[in-house]
Coordinates of C-alpha atoms in Angstrom, one line a residue:
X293 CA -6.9 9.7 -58.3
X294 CA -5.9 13.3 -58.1
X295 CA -8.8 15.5 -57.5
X296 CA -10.9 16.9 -60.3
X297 CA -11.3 20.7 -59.7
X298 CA -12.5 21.4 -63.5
X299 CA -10.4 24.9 -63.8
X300 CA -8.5 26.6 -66.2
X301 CA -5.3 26.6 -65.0
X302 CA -2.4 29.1 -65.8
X303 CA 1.3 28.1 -65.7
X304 CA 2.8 27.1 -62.9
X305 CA 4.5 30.5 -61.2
X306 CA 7.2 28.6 -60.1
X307 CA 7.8 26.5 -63.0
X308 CA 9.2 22.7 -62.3
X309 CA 10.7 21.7 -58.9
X310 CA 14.2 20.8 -58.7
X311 CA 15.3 17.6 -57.7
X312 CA 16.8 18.4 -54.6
X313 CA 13.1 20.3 -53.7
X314 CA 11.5 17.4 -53.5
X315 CA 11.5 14.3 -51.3
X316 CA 11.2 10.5 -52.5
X317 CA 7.3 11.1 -51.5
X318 CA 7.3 13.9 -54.1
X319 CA 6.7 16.7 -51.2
X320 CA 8.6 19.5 -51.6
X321 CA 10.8 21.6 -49.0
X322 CA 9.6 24.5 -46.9
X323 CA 11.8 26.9 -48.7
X324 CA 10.6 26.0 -52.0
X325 CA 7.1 26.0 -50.9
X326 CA 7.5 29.7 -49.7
X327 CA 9.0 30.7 -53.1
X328 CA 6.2 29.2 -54.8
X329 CA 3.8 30.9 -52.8
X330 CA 5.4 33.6 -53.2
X331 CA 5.0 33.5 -56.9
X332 CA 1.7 32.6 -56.6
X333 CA 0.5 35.4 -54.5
X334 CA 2.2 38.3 -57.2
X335 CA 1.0 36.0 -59.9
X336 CA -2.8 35.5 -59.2
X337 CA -3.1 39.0 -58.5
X338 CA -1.6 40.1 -61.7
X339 CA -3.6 37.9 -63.8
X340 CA -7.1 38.3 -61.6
X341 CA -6.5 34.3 -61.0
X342 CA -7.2 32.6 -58.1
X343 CA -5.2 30.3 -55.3
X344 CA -5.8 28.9 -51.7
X345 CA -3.6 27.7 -49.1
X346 CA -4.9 24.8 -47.3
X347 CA -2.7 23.6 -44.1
X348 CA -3.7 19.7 -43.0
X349 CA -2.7 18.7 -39.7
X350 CA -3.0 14.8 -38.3
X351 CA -5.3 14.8 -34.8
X352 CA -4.1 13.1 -31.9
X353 CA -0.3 12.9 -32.9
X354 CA 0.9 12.2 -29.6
X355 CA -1.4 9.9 -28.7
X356 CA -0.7 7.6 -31.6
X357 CA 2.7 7.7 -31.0
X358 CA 1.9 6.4 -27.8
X359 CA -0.2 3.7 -28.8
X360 CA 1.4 2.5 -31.8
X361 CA 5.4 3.8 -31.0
X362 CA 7.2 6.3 -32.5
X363 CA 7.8 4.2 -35.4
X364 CA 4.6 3.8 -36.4
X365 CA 3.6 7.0 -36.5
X366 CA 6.4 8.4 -38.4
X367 CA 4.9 5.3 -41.2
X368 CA 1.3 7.6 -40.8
X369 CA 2.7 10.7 -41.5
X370 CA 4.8 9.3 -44.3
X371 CA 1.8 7.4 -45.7
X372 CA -0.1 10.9 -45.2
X373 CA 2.5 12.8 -47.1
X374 CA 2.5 10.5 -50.3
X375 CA -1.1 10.6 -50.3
X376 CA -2.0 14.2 -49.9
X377 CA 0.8 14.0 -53.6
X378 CA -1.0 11.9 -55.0
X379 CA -4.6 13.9 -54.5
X380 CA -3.6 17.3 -55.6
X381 CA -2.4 18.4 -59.6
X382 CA 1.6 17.8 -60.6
X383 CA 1.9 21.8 -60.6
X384 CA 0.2 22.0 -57.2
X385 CA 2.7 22.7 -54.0
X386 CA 2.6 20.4 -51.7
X387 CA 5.2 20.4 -48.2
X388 CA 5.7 18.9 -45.2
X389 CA 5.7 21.8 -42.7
X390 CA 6.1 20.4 -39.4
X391 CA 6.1 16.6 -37.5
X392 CA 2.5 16.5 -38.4
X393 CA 0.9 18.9 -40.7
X394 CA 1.2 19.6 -44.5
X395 CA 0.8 22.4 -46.6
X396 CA -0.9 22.8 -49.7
X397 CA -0.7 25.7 -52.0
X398 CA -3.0 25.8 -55.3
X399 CA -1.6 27.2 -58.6
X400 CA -3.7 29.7 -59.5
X401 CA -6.6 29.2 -61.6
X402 CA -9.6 31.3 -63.2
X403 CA -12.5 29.9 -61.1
X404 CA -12.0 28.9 -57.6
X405 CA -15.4 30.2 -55.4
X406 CA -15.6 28.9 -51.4
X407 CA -17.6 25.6 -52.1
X408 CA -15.3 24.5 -54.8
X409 CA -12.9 24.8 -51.7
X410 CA -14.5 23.3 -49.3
X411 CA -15.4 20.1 -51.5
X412 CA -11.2 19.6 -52.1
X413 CA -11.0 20.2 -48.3
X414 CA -13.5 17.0 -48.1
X415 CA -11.5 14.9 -50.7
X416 CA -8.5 15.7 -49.0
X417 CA -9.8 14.3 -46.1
X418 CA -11.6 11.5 -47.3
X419 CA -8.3 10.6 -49.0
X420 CA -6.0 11.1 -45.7
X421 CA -8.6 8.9 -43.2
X422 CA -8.7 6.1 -45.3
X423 CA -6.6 3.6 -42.9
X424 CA -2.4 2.8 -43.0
X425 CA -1.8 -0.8 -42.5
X426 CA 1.3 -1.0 -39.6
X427 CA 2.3 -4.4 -39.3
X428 CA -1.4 -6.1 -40.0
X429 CA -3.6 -3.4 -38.0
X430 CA -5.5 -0.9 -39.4
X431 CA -4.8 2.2 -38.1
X432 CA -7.1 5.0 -38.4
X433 CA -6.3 8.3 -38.0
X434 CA -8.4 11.8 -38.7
X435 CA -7.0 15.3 -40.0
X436 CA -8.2 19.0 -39.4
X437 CA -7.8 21.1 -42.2
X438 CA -8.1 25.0 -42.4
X439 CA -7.5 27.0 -45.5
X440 CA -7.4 30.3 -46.5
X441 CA -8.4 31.6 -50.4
X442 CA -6.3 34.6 -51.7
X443 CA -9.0 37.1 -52.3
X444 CA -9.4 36.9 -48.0
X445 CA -6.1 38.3 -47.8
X446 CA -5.7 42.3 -48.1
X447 CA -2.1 42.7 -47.2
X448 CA 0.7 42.6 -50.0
X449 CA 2.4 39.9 -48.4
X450 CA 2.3 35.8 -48.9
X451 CA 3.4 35.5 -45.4
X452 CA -0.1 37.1 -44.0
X453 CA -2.0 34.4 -46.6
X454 CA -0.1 31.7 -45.0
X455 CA -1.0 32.6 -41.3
X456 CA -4.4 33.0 -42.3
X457 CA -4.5 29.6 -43.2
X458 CA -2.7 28.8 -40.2
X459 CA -5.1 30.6 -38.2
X460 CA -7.9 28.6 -40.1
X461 CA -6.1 25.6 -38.9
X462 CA -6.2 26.3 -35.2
X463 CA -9.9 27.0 -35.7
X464 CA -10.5 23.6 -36.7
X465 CA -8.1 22.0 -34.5
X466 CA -9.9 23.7 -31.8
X467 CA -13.5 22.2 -33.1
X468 CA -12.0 19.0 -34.4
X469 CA -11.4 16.2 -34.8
X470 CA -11.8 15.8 -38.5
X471 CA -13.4 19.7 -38.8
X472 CA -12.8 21.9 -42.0
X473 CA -12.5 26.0 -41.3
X474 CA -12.3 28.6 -43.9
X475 CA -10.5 31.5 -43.1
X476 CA -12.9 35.0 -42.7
X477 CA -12.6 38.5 -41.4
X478 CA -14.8 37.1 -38.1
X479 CA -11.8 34.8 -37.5
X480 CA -9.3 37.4 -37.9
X481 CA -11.4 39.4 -35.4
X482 CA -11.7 36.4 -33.1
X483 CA -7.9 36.6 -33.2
X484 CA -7.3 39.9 -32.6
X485 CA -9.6 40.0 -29.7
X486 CA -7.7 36.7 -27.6
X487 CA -4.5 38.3 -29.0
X488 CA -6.1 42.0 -26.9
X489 CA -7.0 39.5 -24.1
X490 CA -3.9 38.1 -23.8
X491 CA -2.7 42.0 -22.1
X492 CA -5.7 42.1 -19.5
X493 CA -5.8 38.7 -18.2
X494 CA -3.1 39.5 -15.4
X495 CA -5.1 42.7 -14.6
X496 CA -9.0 40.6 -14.7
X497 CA -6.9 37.8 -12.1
X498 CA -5.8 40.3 -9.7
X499 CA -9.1 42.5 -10.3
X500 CA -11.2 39.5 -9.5
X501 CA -13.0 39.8 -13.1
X502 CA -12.0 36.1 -13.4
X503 CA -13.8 34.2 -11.1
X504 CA -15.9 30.7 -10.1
X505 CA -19.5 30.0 -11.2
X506 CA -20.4 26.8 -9.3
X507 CA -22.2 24.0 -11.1
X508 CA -24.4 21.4 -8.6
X509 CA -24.0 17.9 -8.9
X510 CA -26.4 16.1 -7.1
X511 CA -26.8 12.4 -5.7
X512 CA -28.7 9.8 -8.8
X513 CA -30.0 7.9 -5.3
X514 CA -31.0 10.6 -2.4
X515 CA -31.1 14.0 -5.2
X516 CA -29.1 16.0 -2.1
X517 CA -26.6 18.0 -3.5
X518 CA -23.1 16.3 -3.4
X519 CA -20.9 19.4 -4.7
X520 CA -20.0 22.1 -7.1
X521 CA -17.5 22.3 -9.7
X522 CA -15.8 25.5 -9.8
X523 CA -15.9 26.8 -13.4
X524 CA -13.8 29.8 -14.3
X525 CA -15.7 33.4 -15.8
X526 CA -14.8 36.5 -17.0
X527 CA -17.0 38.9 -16.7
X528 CA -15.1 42.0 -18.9
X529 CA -16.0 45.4 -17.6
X530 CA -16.4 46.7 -21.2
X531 CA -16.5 43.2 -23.5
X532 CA -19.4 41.5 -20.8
X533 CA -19.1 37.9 -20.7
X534 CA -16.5 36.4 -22.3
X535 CA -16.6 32.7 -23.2
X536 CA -13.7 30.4 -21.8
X537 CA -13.4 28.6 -24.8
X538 CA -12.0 32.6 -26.0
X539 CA -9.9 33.6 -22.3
X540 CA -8.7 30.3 -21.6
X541 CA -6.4 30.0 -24.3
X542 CA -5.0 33.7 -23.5
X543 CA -4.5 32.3 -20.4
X544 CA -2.3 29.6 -21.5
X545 CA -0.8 32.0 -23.6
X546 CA -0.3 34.6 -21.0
X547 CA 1.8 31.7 -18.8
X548 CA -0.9 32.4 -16.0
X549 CA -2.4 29.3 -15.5
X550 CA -0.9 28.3 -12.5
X551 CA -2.1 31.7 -10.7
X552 CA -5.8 31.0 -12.4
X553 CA -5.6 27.6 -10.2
X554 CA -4.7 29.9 -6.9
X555 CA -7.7 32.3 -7.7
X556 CA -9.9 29.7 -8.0
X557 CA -9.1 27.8 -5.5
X558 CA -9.1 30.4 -3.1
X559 CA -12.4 31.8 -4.1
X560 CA -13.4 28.3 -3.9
X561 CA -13.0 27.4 -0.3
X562 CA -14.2 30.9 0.2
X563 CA -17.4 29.6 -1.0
X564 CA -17.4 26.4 1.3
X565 CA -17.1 28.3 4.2
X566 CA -19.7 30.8 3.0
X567 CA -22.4 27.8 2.3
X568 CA -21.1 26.4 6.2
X569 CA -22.1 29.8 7.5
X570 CA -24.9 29.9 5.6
X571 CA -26.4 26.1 7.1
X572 CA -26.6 24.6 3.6
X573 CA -24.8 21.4 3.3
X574 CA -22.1 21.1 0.1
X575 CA -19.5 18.4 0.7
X576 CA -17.0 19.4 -1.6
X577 CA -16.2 21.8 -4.4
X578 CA -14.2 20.5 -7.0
X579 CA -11.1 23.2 -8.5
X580 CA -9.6 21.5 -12.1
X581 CA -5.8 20.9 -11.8
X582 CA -4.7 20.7 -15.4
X583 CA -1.8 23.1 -16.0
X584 CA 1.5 24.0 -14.7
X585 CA 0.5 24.1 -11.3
X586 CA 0.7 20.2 -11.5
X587 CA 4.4 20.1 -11.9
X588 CA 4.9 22.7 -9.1
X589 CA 7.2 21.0 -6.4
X590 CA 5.2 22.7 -3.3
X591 CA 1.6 22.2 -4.8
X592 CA 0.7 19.9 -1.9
X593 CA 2.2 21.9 0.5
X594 CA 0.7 25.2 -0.6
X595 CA -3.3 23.1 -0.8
X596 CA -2.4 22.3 2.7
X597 CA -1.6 25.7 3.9
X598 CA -4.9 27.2 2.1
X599 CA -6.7 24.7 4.0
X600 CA -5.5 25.4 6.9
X601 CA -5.7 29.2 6.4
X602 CA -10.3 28.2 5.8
X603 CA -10.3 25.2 9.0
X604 CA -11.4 23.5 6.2
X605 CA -10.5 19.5 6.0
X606 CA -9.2 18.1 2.7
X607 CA -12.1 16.1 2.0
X608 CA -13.7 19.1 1.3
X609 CA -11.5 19.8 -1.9
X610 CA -12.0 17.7 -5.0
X611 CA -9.0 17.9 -7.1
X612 CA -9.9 17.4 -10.8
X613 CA -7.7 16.6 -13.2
X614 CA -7.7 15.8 -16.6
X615 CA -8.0 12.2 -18.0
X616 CA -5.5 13.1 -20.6
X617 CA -2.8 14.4 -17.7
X618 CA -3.3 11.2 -15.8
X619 CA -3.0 9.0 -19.4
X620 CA 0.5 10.9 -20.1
X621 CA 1.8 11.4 -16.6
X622 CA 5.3 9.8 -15.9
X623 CA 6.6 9.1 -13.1
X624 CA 8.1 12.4 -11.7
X625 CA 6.5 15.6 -10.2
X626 CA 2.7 15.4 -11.7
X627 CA 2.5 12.4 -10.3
X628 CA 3.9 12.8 -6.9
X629 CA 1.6 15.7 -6.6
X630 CA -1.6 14.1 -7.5
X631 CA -1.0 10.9 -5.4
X632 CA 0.3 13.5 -2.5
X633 CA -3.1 15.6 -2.7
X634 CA -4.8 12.6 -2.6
X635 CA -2.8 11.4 0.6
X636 CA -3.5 14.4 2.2
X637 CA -7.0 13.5 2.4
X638 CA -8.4 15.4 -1.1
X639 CA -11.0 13.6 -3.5
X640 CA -8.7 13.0 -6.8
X641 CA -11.7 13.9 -9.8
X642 CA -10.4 11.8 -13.1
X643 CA -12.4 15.1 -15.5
X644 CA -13.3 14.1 -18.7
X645 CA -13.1 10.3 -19.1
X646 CA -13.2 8.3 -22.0
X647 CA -11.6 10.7 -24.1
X648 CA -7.7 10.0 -22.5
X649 CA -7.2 6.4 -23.1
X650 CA -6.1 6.3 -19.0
X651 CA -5.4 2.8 -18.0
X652 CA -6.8 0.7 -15.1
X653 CA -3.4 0.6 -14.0
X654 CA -2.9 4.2 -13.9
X655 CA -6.4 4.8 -12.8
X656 CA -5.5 2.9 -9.4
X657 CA -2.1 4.2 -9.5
X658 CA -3.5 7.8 -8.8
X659 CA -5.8 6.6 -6.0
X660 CA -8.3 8.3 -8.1
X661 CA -11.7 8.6 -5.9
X662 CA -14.5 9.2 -8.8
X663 CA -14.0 9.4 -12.8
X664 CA -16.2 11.9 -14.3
X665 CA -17.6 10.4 -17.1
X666 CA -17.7 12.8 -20.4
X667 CA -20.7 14.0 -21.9
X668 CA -20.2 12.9 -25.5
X669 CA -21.3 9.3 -23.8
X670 CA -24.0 10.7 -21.8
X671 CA -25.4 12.6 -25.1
X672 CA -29.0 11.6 -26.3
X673 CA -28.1 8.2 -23.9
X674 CA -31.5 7.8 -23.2
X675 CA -32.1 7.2 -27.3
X676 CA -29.3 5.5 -27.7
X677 CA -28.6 1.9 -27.1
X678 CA -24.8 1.9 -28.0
X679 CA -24.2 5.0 -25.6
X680 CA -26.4 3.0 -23.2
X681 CA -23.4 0.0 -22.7
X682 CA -20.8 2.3 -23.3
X683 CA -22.3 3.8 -19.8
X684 CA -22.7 0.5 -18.5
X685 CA -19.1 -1.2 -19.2
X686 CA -17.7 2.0 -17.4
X687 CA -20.0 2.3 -14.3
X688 CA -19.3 -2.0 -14.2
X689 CA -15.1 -1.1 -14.3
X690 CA -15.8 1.7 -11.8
X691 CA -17.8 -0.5 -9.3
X692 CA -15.3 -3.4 -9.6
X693 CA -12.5 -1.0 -8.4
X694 CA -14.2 0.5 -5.7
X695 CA -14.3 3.9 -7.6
X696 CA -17.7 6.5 -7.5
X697 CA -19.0 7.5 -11.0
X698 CA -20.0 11.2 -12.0
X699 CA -22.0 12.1 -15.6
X700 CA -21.1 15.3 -17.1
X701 CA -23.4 17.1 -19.6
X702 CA -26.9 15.7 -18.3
X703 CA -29.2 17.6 -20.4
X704 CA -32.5 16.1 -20.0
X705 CA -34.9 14.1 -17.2
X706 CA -34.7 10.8 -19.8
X707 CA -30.7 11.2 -19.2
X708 CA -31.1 11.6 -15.9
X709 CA -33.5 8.7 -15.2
X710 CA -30.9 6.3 -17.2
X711 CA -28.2 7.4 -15.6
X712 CA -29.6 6.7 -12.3
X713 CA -31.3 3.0 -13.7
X714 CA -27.6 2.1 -14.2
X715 CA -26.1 3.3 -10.8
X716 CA -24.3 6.0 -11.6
X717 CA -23.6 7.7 -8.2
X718 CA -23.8 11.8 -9.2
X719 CA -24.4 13.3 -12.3
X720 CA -23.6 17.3 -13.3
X721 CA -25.3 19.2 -16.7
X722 CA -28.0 22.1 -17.6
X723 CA -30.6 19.2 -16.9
X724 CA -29.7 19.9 -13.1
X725 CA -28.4 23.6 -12.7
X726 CA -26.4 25.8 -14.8
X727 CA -23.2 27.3 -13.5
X728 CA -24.2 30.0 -11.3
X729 CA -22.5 32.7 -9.8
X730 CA -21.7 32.6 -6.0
X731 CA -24.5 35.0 -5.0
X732 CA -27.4 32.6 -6.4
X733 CA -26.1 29.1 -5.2
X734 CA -27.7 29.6 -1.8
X735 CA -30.9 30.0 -2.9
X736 CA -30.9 27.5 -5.5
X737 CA -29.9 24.5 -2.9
X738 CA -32.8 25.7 -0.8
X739 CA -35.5 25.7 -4.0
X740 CA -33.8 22.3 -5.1
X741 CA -34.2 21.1 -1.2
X742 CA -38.2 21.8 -1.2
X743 CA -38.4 20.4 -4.9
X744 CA -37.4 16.9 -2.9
X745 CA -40.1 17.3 -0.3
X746 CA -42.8 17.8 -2.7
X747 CA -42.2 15.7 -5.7
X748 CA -42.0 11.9 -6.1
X749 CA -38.7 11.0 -7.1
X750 CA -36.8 9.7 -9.9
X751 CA -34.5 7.6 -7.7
X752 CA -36.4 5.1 -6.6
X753 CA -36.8 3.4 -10.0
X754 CA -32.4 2.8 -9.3
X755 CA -32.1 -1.0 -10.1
X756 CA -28.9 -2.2 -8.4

């Protein structure tokens, strides 16, 4: 049933779509949508009415193409299109704006207030999860959905209202899947801000603003430090601390990712020779590989060269890479280069697993040395009987391959204690050390040393 937004509605601005504006799913075309918002956005304002723009987009498009074929996902959206109709009014906009997202614009109405908003956001969802049936399966998909209501927008023009929502879209996208974000003047400042970082992250990389904090990960059986993980931060000379959730994406944006990786890794090995010098013992440091410089033709030979440039031996590197890279990765240059680093003699990291869909096959097809497995398993596992044989039926696949485990996101002892009970080799989180810059890793190692000498330890109760 379309939804029931009890309003006064006025006309609709831009009276009845043609037939040749609509599709057989009875979504209209993007240039009809634009008149009529358009309309809307001269009309509302005229008459003190009110409108929103919401823009819908399906998560995980790619990946259920890959699952299911191309096919079946063009069936999804289809199915999504005809649905998202049939929830919204007849004199409602609604348009198919790209492979995978939709656009809704409201006619206007006399009461429309941010929660009356954010309920339709909910039905809309509710109504767009519900599962497609593809040849006798169920397939279940979830949406992110940002919208934007007129009285945000201060500009004269309906093409600012629409980016606003778009804007509200990438918000959710960003905290998705299945997250709702109304657009606000703190978004728009967010955006101005990455849009101002975009023009200084050159300067920060070659400044050395951007630069490695190192997070310990320690051994579940002895408690020795095993490695860091190299995790980039920009400390702004005027801004402070920035987050990377805000400069990674300017970044990306910027096309600098593949220097970041050099930075880092140079800084990096810097650090192993440092803690060598120093007579603490690290093993590794791990740098994430999980741009473009995975599809540069001389990676390998420019990781050897750096190498050889510290006297450092490859073991020393842990090359992390993303469980999604490894998932999608044909056959061609990403994988040459991550089977060639691992060749060489580096640890191959598989970051973030369980949240890639990487096969076994492609797991041993990388030679991958130790899957990092991702926090949203390791969360509250202690409480948790269902995260507790998730945990389980991967630390079982990993020791039947030969493969070494890591935990990311260990937050508490009662993780850690689990984790170790079901032989997972290392684990990493603010339960064991916050990234640190490199000036305070020295002296952390030694106060984590004596820690072992004086207190009884956790890793005896290891069964297995």
């Amino acid at each position: 049933m379309p939804l029931v937004y009890v309003l006064i509605s006025g006309a609709n601005p831009g009276g009845a779509f043609a037939a040749n504006e609509r599709d057989g799913a009875g979504l209209i075309n993007r240039q009809a949508f634009n008149t009529f918002a358009d309309r809307t956005f001269e009309s509302a304002r005229d008459k003190s009415q009110k409108s929103a723009i919401f823009k819908v987009e399906i998560d995980d498009y790619n990946d259920l193409a890959d699952r299911f074929g191309q096919t079946a996902a063009d069936n999804v959206v289809a199915r999504t299109g005809e649905r998202l109709v049939a929830t919204m009014r007849d004199n409602d906009a609604v348009a198919h704006s790209g492979d995978f997202k939709f656009s809704v614009c409201l006619a206007p109405v006399r009461q429309l207030d941010l929660e009356l908003c954010i309920q339709m956001a909910g039905r809309i969802q509710t109504a767009l999860e519900e599962p497609v049936s593809i040849d006798g399966t169920a397939v279940y998909v979830t949406t992110s959905l940002g919208f934007c209501q007129l009285n945000q927008v201060i500009t004269k023009s309906s093409k600012d209202w629409g980016e606003a929502a778009e804007t509200a879209l990438r918000e959710a996208h960003n905290h998705g899947p299945s997250a709702i974000r109304a657009y606000s003047d703190e978004m728009k400042r967010k955006t101005e801000i990455r849009a101002e970082l975009r023009e200084e992250v050159s300067n920060a990389l070659e400044k050395g603003h951007i630069r490695p904090w190192f997070q310990p990960q320690i051994s579940t059986d002895t408690g020795r430090v095993t490695g860091f993980e190299a995790l980039a931060r920009w400390h702004h000379p005027d801004r402070g601390m920035i987050s990377p959730a805000d400069f990674l994406p300017a970044i990306e944006q910027a096309d600098m990712l593949e220097r970041l990786a050099e930075v880092m890794m140079f800084q990096a090995l810097t650090a192993v020779k440092a803690w060598d010098s120093a007579g603490v013992n690290v093993p590794q440091v791990g740098v994430n590989f999980a741009g473009p410089e995975l599809k540069n033709p001389k990676l390998v030979e420019k990781v050897q060269w750096e190498l050889d440039r510290f006297e450092l031996t490859p073991a020393r590197l842990a090359v992390e890479v993303l469980e999604t890279v490894v998932a999608s990765a044909p056959d061609d240059v990403i994988s040459r280069n991550i089977n060639g680093l691992g060749q060489l003699g580096c640890r191959v990291d598989l970051d973030d697993f369980g949240t890639g869909h990487a096969s076994i096959a492609s797991i041993r097809r990388f030679s991958v040395s130790r899957i990092k497995i991702d926090r949203s398993f390791v969360m509250k596992a202690d409480r948790d009987p269902e995260q507790q044989r998730m945990i389980s039926a991967i630390l079982t696949m990993a020791e039947r391959l030969g493969i070494e485990t890591l935990a990311e996101g260990v937050e508490s002892a009662g993780e850690h204690a689990l984790l170790a009970q079901l032989g997972c080799d290392h684990v990493q989180g603010f339960g064991i050390g916050k990234p640190m810059p490199f000036e305070d890793t020295i002296e952390w190692i030694k106060k984590h040393n004596s820690k072992l000498q004086d207190m009884p330890s956790i890793f005896d109760n290891r069964t297995g």
